[in-house]
Coordinates of C-alpha atoms in Angstrom, one line a residue:
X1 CA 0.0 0.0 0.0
X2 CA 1.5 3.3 -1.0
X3 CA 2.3 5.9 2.1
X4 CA 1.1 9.7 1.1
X5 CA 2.5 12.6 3.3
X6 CA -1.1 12.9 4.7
X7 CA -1.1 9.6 6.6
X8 CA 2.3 9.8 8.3
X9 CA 1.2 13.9 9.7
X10 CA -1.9 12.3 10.7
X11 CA 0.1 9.0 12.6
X12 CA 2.6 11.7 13.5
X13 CA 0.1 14.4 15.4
X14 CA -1.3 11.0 17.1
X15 CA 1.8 9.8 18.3
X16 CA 4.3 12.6 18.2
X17 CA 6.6 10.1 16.8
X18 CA 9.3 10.8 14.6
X19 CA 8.4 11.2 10.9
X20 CA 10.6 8.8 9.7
X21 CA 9.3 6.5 12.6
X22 CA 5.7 7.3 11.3
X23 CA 6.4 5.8 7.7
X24 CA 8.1 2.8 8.9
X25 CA 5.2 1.8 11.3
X26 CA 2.6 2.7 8.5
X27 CA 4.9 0.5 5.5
X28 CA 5.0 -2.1 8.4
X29 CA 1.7 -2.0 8.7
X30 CA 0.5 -2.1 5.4
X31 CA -1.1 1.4 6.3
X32 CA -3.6 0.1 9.5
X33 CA -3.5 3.3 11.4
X34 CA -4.5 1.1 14.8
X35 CA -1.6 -1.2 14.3
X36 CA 1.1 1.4 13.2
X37 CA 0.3 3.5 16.7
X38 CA 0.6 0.2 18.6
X39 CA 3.8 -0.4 16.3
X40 CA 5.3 2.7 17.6
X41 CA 4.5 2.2 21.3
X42 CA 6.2 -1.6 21.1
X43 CA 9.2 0.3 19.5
X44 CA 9.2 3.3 21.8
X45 CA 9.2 1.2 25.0
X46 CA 11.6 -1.8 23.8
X47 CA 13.9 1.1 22.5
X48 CA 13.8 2.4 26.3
X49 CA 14.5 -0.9 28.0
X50 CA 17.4 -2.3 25.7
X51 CA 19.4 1.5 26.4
X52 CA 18.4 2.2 29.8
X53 CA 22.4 2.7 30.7
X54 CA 22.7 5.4 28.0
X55 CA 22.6 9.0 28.4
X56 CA 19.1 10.6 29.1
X57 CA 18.6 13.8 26.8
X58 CA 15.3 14.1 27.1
X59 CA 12.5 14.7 29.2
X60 CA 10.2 17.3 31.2
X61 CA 10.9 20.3 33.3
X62 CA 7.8 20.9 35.6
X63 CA 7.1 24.5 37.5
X64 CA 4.7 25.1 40.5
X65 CA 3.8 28.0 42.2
X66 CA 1.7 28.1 45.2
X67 CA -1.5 30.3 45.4
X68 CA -0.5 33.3 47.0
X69 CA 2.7 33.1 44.3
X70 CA 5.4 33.6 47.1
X71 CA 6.8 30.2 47.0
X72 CA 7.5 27.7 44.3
X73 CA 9.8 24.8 42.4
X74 CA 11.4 24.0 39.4
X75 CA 12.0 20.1 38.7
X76 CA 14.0 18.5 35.5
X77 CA 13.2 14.7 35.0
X78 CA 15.3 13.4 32.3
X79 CA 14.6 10.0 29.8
X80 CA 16.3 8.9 26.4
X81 CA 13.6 9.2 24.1
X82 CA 10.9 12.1 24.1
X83 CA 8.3 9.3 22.9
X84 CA 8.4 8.2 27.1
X85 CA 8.6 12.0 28.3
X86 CA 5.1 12.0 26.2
X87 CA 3.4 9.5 28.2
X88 CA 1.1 10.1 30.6
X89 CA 2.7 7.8 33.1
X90 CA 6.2 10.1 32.9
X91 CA 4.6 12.9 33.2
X92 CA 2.3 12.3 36.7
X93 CA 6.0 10.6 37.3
X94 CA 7.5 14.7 37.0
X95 CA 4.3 16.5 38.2
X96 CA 4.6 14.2 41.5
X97 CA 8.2 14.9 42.0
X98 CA 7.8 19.0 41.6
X99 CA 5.1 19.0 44.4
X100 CA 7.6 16.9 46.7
X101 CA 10.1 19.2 46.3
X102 CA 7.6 22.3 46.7
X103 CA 6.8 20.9 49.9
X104 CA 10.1 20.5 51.4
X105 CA 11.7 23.7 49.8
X106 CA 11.0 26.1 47.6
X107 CA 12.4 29.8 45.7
X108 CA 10.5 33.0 46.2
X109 CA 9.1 34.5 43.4
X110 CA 12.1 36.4 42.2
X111 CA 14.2 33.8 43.0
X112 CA 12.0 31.3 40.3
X113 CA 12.1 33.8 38.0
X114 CA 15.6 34.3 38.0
X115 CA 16.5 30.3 37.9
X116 CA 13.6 30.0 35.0
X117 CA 15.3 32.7 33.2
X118 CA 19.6 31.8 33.2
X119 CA 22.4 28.8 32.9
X120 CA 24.6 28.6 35.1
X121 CA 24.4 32.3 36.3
X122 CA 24.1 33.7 32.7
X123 CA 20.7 34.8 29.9
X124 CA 21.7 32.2 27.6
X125 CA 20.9 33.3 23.5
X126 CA 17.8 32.0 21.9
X127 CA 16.0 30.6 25.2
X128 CA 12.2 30.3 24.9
X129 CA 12.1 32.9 27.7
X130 CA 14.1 35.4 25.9
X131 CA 10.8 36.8 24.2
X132 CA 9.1 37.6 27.3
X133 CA 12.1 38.7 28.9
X134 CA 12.6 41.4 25.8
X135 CA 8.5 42.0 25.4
X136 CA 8.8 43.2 29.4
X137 CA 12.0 45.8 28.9
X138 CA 10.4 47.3 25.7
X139 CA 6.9 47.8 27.0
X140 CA 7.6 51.6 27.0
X141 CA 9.1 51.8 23.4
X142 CA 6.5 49.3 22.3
X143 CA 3.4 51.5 23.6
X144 CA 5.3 55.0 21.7
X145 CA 5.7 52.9 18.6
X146 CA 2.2 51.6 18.8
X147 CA 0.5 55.0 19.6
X148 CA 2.8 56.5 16.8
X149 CA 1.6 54.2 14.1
X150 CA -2.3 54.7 14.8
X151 CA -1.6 58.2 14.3
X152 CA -0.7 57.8 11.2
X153 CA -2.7 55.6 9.7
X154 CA -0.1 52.2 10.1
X155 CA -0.5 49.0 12.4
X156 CA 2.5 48.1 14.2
X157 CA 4.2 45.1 15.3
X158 CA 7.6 43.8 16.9
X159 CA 9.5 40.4 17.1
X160 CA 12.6 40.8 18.7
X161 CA 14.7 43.3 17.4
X162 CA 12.6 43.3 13.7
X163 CA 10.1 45.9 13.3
X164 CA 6.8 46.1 10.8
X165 CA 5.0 49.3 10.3
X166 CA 1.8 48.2 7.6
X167 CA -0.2 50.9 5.9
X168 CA -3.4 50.3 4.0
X169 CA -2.2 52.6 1.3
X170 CA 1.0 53.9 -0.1
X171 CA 1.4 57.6 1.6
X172 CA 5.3 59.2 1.4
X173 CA 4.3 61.7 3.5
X174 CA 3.3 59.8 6.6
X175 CA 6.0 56.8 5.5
X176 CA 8.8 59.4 6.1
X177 CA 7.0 61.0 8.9
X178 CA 7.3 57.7 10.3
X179 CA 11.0 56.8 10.2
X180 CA 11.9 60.4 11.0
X181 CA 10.0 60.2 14.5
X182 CA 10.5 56.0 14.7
X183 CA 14.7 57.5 14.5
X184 CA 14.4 59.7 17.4
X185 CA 12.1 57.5 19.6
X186 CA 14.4 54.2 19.2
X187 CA 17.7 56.6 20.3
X188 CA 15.8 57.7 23.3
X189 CA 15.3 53.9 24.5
X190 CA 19.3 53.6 23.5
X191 CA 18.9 51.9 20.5
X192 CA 19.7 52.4 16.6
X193 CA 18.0 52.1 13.6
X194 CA 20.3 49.6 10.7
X195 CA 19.8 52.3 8.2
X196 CA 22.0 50.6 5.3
X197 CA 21.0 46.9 6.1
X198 CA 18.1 46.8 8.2
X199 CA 15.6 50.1 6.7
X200 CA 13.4 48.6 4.0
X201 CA 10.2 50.3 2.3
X202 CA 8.3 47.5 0.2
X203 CA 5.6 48.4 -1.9
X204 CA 2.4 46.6 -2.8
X205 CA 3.8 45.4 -6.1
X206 CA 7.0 44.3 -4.7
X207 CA 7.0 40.9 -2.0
X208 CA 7.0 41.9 0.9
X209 CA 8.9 40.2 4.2
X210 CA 8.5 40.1 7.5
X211 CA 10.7 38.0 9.7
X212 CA 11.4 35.5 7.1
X213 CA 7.7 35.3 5.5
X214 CA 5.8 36.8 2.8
X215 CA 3.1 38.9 3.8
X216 CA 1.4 40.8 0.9
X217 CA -2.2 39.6 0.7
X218 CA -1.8 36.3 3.1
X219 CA 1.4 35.1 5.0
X220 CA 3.3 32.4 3.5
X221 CA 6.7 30.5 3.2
X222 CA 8.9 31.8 0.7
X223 CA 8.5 30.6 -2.8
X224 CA 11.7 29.2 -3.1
X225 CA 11.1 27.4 0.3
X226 CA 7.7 25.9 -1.1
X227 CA 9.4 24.0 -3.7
X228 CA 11.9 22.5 -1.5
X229 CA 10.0 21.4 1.0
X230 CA 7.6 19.6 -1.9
X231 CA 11.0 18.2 -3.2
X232 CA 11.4 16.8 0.3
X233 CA 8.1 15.1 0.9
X234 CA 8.3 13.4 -2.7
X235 CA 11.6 11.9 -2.0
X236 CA 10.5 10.4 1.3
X237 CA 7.4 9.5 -0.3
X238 CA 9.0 7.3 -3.0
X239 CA 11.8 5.6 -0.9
X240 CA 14.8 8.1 -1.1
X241 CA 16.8 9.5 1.3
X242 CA 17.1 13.0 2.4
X243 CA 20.0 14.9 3.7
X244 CA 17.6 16.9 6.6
X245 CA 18.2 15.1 10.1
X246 CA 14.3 13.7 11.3
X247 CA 14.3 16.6 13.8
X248 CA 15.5 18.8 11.2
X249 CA 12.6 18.3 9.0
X250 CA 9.8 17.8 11.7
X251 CA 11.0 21.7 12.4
X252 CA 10.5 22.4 8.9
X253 CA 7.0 20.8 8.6
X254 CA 5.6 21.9 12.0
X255 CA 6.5 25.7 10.5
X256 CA 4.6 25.0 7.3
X257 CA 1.6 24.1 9.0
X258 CA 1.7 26.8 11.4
X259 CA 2.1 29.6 8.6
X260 CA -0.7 27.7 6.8
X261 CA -3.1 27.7 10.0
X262 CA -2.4 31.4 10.4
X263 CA -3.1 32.1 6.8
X264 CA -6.4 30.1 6.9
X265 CA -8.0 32.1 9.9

């Protein structure tokens, strides 16, 4: 029975499983969706027995906070594969272990904040708290920005240090109204504008990009990216290999069907 791309992302979303791992349970299977997820669980677990000695790289960090948010905990509980830190039975196994420790110690609230936040004393680069962290110190510039923009007509937004200012029509006037007074707010807050590199104007006839997507009438991968990923999926779907690691490519697919959710709404 042939494998199509839609029956391993549906196996996959059940599961969580690898996609690779998906289209080996589901050729195994001769495509019996009940069978392949039972496939996987029988691999998953006999995987976990046979390299119990081997290093644990996976697994769940649990956080609890008590009511009155003064005291709380932090736990790490690490496995080999993140098929077992998916199971229900792991993670009771963490959320048990981060109320012990609760109970016999716990941080204040600064104090969870601060160990949520850094390594080993330091901010690391490109944490999943490093939005947050850079949302709360440009709250003020954000709000001037944002009140600037509905003055003049624009709507805009922010991720990281890339900003989007969106008008509805093309107006020079109020476009380099805009990065006159944008200039002088951003060098109050201490920061610089990337004239040369960073300042683009795009038109409506031109594509238009906005943190590595096109946005002109609906948001979507790049072109260029479109085809490759296609390229990808045909090769896996008629036996050859591909020179994207399995995690590599479920990043890659998991952004495609996110930009294509947020196009659809």
């Amino acid at each position: 029975m042939a494998i199509s791309t839609e029956m391993v992302k549906t196996l996959r979303e059940a599961t969580s499983a690898g996609v690779l791992d998906c289209k080996k349970a589901l050729e195994a299977t001769d495509g019996d969706f009940d069978q392949a997820v039972k496939y996987l669980r029988e691999k998953g677990l006999a995987i976990a027995a046979k390299k119990a000695s081997r290093e644990t790289n996976d697994g769940l960090v649990n956080v609890l906070v008590d009511e009155a948010g003064r005291l709380g905990a932090i736990v790490e509980v690490n496995c080999e594969t993140d098929f077992v830190a998916r199971t229900a039975d792991f993670q009771a196994f963490v959320r048990a272990m981060v109320k012990q420790v609760a109970q016999e110690t716990g941080w204040s609230r600064d104090e969870l904040l601060t160990h949520l936040c850094t390594h080993r004393g330091g901010l690391p680069q490109g944490a999943p708290t490093s939005p947050r962290l850079s949302n709360l110190v440009n709250y003020p510039l954000d709000a001037r920005l944002a009140g600037l923009a509905k003055r003049l007509g624009a709507t805009y937004t922010r991720y990281a240090d890339d900003m989007t200012f969106s008008f509805s029509s093309d107006d020079p006037r109020a476009i380099h109204k805009l990065i006159r007074v944008v200039k002088l707010i951003l060098e109050e807050q201490g920061y610089a504008i990337h004239l040369r590199r960073k300042l683009q104007v795009r038109r409506r006839h031109q594509r238009q990009m906005a943190t590595g997507l096109v946005v002109n009438t609906a948001v979507n991968l790049p072109r260029q990216t479109r085809r490759w990923l296609r390229a990808v999926r045909h090769r896996l779907e008629t036996g050859q290999e591909v020179t994207l690691q399995d995690a590599e490519l479920e990043g890659w697919l998991s952004l495609e069907t996110m930009v294509r959710r947020q196009a659809a709404r």
